[in-house]
Tab-separated table of C-alpha atoms in Angstrom:
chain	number	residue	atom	x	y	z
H	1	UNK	CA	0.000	0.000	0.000
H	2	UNK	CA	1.160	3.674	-0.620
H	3	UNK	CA	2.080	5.791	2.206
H	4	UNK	CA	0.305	9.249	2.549
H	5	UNK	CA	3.078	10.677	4.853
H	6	UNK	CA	4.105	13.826	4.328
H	7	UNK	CA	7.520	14.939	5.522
H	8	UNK	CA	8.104	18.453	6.608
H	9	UNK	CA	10.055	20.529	4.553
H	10	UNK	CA	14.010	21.797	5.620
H	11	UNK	CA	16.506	22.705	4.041
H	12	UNK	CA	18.230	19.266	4.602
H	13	UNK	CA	15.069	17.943	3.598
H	14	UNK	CA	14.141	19.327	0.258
H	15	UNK	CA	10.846	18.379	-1.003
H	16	UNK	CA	11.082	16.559	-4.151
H	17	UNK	CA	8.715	19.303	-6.395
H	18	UNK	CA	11.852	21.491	-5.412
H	19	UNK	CA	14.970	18.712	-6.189
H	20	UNK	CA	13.548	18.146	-9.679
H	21	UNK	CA	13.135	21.644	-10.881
H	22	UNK	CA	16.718	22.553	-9.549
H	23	UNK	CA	17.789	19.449	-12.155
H	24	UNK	CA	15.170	19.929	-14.963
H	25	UNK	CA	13.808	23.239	-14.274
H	26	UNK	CA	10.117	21.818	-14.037
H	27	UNK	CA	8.681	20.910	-10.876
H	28	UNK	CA	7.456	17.586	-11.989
H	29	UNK	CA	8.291	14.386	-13.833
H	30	UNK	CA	6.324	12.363	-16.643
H	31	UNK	CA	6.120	8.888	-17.712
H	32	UNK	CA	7.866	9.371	-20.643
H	33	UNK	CA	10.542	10.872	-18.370
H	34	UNK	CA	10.770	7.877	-15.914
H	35	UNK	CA	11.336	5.413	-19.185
H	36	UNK	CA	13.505	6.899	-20.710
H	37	UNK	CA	16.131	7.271	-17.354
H	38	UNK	CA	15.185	3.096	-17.311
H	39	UNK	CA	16.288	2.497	-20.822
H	40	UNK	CA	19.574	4.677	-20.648
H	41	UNK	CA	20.042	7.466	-17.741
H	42	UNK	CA	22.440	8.870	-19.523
H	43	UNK	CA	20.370	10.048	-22.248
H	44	UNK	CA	18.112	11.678	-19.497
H	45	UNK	CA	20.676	13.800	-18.260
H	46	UNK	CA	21.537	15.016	-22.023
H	47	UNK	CA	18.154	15.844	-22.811
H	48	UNK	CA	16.590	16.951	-19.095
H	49	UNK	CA	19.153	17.960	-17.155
H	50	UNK	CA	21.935	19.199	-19.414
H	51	UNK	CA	19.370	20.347	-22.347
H	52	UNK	CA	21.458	19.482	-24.809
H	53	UNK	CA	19.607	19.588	-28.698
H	54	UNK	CA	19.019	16.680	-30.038
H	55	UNK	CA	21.405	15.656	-33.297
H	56	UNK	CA	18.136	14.937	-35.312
H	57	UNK	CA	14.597	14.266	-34.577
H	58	UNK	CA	13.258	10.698	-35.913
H	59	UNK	CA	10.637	11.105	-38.662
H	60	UNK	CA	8.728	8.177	-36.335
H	61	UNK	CA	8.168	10.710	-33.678
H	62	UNK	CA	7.139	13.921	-35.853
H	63	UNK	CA	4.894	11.062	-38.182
H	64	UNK	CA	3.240	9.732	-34.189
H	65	UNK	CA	2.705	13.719	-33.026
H	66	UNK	CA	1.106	14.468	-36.311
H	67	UNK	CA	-1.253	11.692	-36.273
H	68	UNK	CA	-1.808	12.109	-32.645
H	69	UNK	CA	-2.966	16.245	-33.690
H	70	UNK	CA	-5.107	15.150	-36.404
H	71	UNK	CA	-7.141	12.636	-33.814
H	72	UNK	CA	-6.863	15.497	-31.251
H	73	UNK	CA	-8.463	17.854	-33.685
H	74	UNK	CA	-11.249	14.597	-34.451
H	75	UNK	CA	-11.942	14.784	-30.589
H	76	UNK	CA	-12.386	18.560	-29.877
H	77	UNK	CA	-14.272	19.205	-32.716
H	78	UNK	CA	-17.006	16.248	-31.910
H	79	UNK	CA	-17.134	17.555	-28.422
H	80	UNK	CA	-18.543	20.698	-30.330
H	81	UNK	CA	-20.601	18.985	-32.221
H	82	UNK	CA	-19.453	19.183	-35.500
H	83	UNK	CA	-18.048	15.801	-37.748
H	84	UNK	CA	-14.572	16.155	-39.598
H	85	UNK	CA	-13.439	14.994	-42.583
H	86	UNK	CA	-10.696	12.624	-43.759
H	87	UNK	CA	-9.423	15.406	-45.877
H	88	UNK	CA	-9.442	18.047	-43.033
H	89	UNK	CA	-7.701	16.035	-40.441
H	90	UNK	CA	-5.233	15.277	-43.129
H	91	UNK	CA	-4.379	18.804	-43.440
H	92	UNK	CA	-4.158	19.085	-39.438
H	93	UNK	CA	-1.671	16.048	-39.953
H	94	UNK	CA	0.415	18.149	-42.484
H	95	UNK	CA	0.823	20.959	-40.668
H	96	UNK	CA	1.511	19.403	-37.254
H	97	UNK	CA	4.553	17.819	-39.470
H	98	UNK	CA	5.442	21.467	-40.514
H	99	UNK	CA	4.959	22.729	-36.931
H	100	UNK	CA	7.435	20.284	-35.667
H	101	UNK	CA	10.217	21.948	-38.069
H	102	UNK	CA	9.570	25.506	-37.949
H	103	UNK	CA	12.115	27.192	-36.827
H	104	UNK	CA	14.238	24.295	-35.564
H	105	UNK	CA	17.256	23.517	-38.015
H	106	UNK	CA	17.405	20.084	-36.885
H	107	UNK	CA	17.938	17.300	-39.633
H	108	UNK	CA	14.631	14.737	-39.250
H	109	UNK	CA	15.913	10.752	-39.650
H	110	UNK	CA	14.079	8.932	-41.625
H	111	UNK	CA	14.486	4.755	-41.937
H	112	UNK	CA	15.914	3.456	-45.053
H	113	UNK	CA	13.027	2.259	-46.453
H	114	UNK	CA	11.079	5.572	-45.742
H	115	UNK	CA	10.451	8.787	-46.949
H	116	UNK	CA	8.500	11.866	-45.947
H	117	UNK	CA	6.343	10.993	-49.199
H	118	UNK	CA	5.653	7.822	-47.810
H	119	UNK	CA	4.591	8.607	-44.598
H	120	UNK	CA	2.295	10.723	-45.481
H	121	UNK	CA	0.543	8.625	-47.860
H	122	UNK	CA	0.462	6.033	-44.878
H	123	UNK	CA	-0.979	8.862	-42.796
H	124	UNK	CA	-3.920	9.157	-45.294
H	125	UNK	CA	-4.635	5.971	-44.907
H	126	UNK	CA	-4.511	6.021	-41.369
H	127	UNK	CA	-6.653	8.710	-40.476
H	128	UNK	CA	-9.094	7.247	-42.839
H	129	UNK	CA	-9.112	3.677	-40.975
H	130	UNK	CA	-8.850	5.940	-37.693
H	131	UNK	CA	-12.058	7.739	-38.502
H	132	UNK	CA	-14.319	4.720	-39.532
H	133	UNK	CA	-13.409	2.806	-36.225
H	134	UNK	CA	-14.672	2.733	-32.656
H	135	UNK	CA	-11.162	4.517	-31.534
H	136	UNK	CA	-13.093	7.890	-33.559
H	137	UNK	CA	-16.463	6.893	-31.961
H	138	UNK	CA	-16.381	6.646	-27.956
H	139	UNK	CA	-19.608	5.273	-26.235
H	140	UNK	CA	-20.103	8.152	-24.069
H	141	UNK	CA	-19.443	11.342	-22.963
H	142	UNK	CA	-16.352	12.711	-24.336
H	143	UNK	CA	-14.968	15.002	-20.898
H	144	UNK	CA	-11.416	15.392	-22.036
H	145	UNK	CA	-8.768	15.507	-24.996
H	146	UNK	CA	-5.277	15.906	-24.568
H	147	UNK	CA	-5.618	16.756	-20.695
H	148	UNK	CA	-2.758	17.627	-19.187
H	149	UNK	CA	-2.702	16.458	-15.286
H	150	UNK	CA	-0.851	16.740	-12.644
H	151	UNK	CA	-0.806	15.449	-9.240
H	152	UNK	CA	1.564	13.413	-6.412
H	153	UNK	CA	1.515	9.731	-6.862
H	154	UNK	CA	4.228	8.901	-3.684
H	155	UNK	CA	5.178	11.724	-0.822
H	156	UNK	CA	8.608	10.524	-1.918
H	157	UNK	CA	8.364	11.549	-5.719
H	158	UNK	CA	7.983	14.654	-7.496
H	159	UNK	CA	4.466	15.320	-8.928
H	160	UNK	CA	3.647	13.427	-11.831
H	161	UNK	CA	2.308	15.059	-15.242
H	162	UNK	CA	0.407	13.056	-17.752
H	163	UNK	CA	-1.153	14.272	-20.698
H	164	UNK	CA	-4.261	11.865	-21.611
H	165	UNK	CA	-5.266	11.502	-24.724
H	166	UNK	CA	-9.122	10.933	-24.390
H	167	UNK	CA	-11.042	10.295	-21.256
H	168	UNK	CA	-15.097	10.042	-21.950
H	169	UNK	CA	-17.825	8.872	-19.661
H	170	UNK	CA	-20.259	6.361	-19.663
H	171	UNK	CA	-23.557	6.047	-16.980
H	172	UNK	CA	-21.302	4.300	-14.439
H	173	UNK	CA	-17.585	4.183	-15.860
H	174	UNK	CA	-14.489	6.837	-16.973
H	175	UNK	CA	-12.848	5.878	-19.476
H	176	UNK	CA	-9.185	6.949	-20.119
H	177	UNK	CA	-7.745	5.974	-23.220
H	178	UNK	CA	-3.697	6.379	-24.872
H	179	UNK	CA	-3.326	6.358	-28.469
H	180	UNK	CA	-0.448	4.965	-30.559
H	181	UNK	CA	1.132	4.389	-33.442
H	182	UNK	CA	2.361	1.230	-33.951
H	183	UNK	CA	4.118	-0.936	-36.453
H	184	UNK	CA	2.378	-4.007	-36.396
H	185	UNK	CA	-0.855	-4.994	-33.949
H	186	UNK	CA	-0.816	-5.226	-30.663
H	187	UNK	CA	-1.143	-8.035	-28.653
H	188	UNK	CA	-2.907	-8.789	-25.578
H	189	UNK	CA	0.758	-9.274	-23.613
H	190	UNK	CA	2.056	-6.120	-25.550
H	191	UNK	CA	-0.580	-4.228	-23.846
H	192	UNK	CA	-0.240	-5.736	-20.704
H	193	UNK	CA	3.406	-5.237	-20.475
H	194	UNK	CA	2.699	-1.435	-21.587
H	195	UNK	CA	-0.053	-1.419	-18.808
H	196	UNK	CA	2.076	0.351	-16.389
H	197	UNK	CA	1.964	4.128	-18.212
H	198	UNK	CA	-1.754	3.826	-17.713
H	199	UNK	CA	-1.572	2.171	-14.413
H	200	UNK	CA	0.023	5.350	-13.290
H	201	UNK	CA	-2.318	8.010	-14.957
H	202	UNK	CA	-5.437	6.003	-13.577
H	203	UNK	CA	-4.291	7.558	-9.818
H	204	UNK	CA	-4.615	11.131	-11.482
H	205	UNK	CA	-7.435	10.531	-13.808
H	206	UNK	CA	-9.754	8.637	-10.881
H	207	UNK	CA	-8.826	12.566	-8.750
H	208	UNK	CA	-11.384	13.704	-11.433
H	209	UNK	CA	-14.554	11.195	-10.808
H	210	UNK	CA	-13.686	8.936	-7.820
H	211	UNK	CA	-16.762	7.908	-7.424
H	212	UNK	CA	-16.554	6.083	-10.656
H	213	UNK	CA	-15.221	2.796	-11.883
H	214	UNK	CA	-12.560	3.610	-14.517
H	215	UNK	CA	-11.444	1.861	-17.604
H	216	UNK	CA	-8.030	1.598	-19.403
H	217	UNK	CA	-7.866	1.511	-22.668
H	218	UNK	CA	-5.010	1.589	-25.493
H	219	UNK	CA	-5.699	3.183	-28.819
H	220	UNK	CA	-3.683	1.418	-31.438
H	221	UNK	CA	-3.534	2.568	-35.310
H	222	UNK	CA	-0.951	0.399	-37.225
H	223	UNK	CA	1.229	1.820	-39.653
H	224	UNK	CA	0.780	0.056	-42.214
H	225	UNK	CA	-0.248	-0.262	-46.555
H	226	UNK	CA	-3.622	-1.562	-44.852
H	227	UNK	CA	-4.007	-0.153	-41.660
H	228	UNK	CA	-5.703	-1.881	-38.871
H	229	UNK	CA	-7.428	0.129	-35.607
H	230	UNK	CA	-7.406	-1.714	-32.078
H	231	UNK	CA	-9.155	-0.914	-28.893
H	232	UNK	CA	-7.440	-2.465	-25.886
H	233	UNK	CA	-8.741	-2.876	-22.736
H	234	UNK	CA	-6.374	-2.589	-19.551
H	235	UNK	CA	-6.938	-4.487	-16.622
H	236	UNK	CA	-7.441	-1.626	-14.061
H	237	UNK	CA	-5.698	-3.015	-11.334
H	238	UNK	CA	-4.902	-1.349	-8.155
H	239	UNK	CA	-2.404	-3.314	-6.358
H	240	UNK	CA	-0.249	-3.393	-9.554
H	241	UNK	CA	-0.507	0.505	-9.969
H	242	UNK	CA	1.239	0.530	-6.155
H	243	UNK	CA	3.794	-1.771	-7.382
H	244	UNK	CA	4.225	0.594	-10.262
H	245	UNK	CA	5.203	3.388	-8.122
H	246	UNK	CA	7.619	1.063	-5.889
H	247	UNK	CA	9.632	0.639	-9.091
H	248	UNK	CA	9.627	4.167	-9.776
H	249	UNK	CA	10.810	5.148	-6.582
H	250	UNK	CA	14.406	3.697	-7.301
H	251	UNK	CA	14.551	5.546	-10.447
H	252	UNK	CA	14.005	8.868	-8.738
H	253	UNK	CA	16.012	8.141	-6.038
H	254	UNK	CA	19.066	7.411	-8.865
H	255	UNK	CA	17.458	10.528	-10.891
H	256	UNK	CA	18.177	12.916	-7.882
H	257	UNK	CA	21.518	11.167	-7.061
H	258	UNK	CA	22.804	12.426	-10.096
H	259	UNK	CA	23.131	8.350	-11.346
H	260	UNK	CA	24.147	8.805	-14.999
H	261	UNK	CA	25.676	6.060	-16.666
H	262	UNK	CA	25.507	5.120	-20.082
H	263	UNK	CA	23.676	2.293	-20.797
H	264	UNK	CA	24.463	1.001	-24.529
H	265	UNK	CA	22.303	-1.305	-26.483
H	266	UNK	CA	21.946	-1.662	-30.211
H	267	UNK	CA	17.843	-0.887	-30.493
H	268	UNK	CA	18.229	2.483	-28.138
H	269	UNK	CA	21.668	3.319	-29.382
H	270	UNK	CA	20.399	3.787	-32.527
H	271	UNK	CA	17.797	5.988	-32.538
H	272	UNK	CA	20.024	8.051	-29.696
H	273	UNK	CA	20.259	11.556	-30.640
H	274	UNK	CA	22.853	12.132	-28.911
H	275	UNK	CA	25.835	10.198	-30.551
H	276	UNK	CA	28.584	12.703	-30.648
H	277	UNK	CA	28.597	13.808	-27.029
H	278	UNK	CA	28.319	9.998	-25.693
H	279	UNK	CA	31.251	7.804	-24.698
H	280	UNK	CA	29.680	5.044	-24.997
H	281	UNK	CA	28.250	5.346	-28.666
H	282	UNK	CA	31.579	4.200	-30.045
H	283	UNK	CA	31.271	0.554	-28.720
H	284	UNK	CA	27.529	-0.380	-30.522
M	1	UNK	CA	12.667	31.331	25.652
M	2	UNK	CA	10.856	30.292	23.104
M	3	UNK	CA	11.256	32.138	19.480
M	4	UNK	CA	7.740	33.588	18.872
M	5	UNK	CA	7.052	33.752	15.012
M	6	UNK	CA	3.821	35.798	13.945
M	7	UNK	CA	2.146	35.670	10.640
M	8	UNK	CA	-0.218	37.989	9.188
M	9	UNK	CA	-1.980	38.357	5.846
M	10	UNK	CA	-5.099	40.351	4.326
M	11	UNK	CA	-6.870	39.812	1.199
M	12	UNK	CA	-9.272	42.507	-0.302
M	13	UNK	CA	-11.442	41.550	-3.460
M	14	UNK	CA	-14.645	43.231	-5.288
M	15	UNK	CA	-17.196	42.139	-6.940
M	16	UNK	CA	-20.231	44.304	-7.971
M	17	UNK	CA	-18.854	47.228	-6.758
M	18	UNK	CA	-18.789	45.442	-3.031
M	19	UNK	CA	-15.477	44.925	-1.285
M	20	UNK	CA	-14.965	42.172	0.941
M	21	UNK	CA	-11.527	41.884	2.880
M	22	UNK	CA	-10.668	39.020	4.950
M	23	UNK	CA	-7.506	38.677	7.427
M	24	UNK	CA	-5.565	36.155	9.144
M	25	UNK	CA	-3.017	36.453	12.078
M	26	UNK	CA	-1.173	32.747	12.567
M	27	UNK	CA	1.233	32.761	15.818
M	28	UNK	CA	3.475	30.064	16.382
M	29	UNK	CA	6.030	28.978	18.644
M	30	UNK	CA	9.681	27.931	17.628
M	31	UNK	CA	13.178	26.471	19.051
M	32	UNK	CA	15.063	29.382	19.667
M	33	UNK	CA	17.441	27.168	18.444
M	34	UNK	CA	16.355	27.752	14.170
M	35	UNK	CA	18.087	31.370	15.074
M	36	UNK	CA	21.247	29.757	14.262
M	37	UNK	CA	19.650	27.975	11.273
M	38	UNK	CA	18.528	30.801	8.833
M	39	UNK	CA	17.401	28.389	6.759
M	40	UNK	CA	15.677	26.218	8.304
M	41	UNK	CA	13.669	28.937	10.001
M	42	UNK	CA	13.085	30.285	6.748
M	43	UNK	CA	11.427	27.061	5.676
M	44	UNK	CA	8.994	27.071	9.133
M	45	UNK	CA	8.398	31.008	7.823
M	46	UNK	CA	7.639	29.827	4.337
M	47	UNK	CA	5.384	26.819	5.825
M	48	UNK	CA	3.174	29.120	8.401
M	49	UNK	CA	2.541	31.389	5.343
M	50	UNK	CA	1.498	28.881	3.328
M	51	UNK	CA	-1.423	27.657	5.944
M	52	UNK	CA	-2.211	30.956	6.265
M	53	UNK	CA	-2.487	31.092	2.513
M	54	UNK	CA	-4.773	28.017	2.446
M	55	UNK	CA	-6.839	29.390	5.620
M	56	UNK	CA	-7.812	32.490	3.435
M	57	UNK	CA	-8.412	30.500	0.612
M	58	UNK	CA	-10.694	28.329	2.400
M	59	UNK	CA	-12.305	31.652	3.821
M	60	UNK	CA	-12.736	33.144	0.690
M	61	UNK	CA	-14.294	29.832	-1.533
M	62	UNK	CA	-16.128	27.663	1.117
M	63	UNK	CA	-17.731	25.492	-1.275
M	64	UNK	CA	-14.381	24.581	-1.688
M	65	UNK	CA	-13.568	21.715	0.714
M	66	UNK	CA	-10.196	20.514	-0.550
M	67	UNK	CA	-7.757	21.273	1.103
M	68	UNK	CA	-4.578	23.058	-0.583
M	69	UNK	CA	-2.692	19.887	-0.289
M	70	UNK	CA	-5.336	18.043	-2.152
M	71	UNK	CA	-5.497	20.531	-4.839
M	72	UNK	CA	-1.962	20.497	-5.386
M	73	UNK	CA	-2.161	17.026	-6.397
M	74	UNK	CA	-5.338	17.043	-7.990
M	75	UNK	CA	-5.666	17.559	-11.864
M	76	UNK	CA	-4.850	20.409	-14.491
M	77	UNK	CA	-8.541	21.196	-14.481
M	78	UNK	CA	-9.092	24.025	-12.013
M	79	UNK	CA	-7.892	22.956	-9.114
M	80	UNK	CA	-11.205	21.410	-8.402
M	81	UNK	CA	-11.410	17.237	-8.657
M	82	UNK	CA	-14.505	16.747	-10.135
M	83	UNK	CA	-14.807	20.444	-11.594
M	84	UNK	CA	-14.868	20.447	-15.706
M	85	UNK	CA	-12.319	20.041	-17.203
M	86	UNK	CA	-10.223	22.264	-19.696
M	87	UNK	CA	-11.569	20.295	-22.891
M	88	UNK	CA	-15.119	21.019	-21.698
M	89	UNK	CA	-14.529	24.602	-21.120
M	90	UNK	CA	-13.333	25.138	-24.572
M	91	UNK	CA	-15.920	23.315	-25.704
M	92	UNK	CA	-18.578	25.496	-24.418
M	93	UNK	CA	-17.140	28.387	-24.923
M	94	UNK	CA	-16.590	27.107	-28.865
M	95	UNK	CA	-20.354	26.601	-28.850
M	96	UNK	CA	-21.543	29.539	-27.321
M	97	UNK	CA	-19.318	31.408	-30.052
M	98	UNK	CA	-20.861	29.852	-32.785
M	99	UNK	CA	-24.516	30.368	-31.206
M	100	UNK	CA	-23.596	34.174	-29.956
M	101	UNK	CA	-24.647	33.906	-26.706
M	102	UNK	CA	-23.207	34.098	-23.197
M	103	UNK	CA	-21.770	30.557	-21.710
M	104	UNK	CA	-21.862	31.825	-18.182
M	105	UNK	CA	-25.958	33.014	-18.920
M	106	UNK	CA	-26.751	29.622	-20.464
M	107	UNK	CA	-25.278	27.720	-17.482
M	108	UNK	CA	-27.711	30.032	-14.877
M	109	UNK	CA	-30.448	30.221	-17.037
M	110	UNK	CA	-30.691	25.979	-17.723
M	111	UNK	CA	-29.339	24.962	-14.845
M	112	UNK	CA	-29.235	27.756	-11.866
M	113	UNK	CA	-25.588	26.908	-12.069
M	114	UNK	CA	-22.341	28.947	-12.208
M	115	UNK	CA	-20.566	27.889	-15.060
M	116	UNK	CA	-17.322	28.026	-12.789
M	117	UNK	CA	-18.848	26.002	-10.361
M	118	UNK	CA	-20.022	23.065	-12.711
M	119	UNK	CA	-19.410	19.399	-12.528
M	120	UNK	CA	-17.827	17.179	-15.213
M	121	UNK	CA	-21.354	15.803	-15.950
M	122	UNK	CA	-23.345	18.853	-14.954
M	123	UNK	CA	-20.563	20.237	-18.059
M	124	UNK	CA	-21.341	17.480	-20.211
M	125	UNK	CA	-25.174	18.188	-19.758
M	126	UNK	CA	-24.541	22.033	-20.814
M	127	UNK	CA	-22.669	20.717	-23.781
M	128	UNK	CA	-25.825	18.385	-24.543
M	129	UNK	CA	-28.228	21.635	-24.565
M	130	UNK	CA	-25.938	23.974	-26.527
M	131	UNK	CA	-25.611	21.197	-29.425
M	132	UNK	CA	-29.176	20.640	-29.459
M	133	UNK	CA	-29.411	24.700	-29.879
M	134	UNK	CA	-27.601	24.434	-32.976
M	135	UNK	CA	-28.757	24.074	-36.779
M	136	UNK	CA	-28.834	20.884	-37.950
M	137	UNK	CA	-26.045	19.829	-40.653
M	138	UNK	CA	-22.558	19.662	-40.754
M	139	UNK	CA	-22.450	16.588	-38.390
M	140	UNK	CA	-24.254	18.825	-35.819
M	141	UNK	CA	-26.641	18.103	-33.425
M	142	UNK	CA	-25.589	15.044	-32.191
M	143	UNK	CA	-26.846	12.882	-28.853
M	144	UNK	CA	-24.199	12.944	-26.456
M	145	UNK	CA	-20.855	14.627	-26.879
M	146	UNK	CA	-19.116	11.712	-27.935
M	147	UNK	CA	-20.493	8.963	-30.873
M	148	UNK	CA	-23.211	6.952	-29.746
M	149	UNK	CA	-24.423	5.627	-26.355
């Protein structure tokens, strides 16, 4: 079970809101924070602590934030009331993609058997297969789209942010689901062993209705010539959320103890933006 | 002898041409001993204004019964758990835009409701009536802000 303790605050005692902005300059930590440090802490520190720019930005990540706008766009405008077309989110998509580069002079990767032309005809495709599928189409209430929140999750940690995708409302249920973009489908282990994102948002999102059973889902659209849409349910699961937070608690312990060692493997070393400045790159 | 620490704050605000001020005096007792740890008293400083903070806050918003605490760690939508949330707000406000009227009139006048003060379903409600306000077409006028129930 978490502990609810609070600890008073000295000087010897800093609370962790304050530890984390001295290191990151925000007074808070997110998910995709914590995983990264897991996979290699050393690319933390280059990116959050030293803010050091990246050598190039993947086209995977500007192609997943583009697709992600174009549903968020989907979302707000049916909360409104009014339906969007294929061809409008596409144009959302494209200039999401063009967001991403203004102003930045930072070279986008693509894989070898990509190109920018590419992905955007996949994203066509996409958003069409998005839009005809239950992922466009909640049951419900639609309450919130792209929500950022914040709260504590351990006395120990500093706060953590999460920015939801979706979260709608049915007569007895909240619903929170993640979207992503994803190679090939997902299977029912794949979303288990990804459980533990939404296993930690569910103790912010629940702050919002408590008196409500909620419901995890993951949004998957594949990337693919025929793309395929998946809604995944998450087993909401309260002892393993608590056990999620025990293994965070090491990593923020290492986080504010300044742990930084390099941590080279072939599948994170290269997509590592950071290859000049790292010791280690030379050995993968 | 102990180290006597006193904390005092005032807040003034107006609304219809009414002022309202409320004040708060916190004293509190301390080891004489923090004199030779600036810091540390600092921090007990720093500490007594914040509950005097959340003691005028409380004052000043009764209906709000969180305490400061639990709104620090509640969500990004207000400070209030179950108020609306930011998504909703633009929402309405999107809606009432496109119908020209007032979202904060709507809320009173269909539900005897601040709009401030509304619920994520007492939101979702609102959201219901404004759609159903608007001309058909376009997609419009659906049941229930999301698809179908």
């Amino acid at each position: 079970m978490i502990s609810t303790a609070t600890q008073p605050t000295t000087a010897k005692n800093p609370k962790p809101n304050d530890i984390v902005e001295s290191m990151t300059g925000r007074r808070h930590l997110s998910w995709s924070q914590l995983y990264s440090y897991r996979s290699c802490p050393r690319k933390w520190f280059y990116s959050h602590v030293e803010g050091l720019e990246p050598e190039f930005i993947s086209a995977a990540l500007i192609f997943g934030s583009a697709i992600h706008s174009a549903a968020q766009h989907h979302y707000e405008q049916n909360l409104t009331g009014v339906s969007s077309t294929p061809a409008e989110l596409v144009e959302v998509y494209r200039q999401s993609w063009k967001d991403e580069q203004l102003g930045r002079d930072i070279p986008v990767r693509f894989n070898k058997t990509e190109s920018k032309e590419d992905l955007h005809a996949t994203a066509e495709k996409m958003i069409a297969a998005f839009l005809s599928s239950a992922l466009a189409k909640p049951e419900g209430d639609l309450i919130a789209i792209e929500e950022t929140l914040t709260g504590q999750v351990h006395p120990d940690m500093p706060d953590l942010v999460a920015r939801i995708d979706v979260i709608w409302q049915t007569d007895d249920s909240t619903h929170l689901m993640d979207l992503k973009t994803s190679k090939s489908r997902w299977s029912e282990a794949k979303a288990r062993e990804s459980a533990d994102q939404l296993l930690l948002y569910q103790l912010l999102v629940s702050r919002m209705s408590p008196d409500q059973h909620l419901q995890l889902h993951f949004g998957v659209i594949t990337k693919a010539k025929s793309p395929a849409t998946q809604l995944l349910d998450v087993l909401q699961d309260q002892e393993r959320s608590d056990t999620v937070i025990e293994l965070m608690l090491p990593v923020w312990q290492a986080m504010r103890s300044g742990v930084d060692y390099c941590s080279p493997s072939p599948m994170s070393c290269s997509t590592c933006p950071f290859h000049s400045k790292c010791p280690a790159y030379r050995g993968t | 002898m102990p180290l006597t620490l006193n904390v005092g704050l005032s807040r003034k605000t107006s609304e219809n041409y009414n002022s309202k001020g409320i004040s708060i005096n916190l004293t509190a007792e301390l080891d004489q001993a923090l004199l030779a740890k600036p810091e540390e008293l600092q921090d007990q400083v720093s500490e007594l204004y914040q509950q005097a903070e959340e003691a005028l806050e409380r004052q000043q918003n009764p209906q709000q019964k969180q305490s400061h605490q639990q709104k620090q760690h509640s969500n990004g939508n207000g400070g209030n758990g179950d108020g609306m949330t930011q998504s909703q707000r633009r929402a309405i406000d999107a809606i009432c835009k496109r119908l020209d009227t007032n979202p904060a009139e709507e809320a009173k006048h269909e539900f005897g409701l601040d709009l401030d003060q509304m619920s994520i379903r007492e939101a979702s409600k609102l959201i219901d009536h404004l759609k159903s306000l608007q001309p058909a077409g376009n997609g419009r006028n659906q049941r229930g802000n999301g698809g179908s129930r």
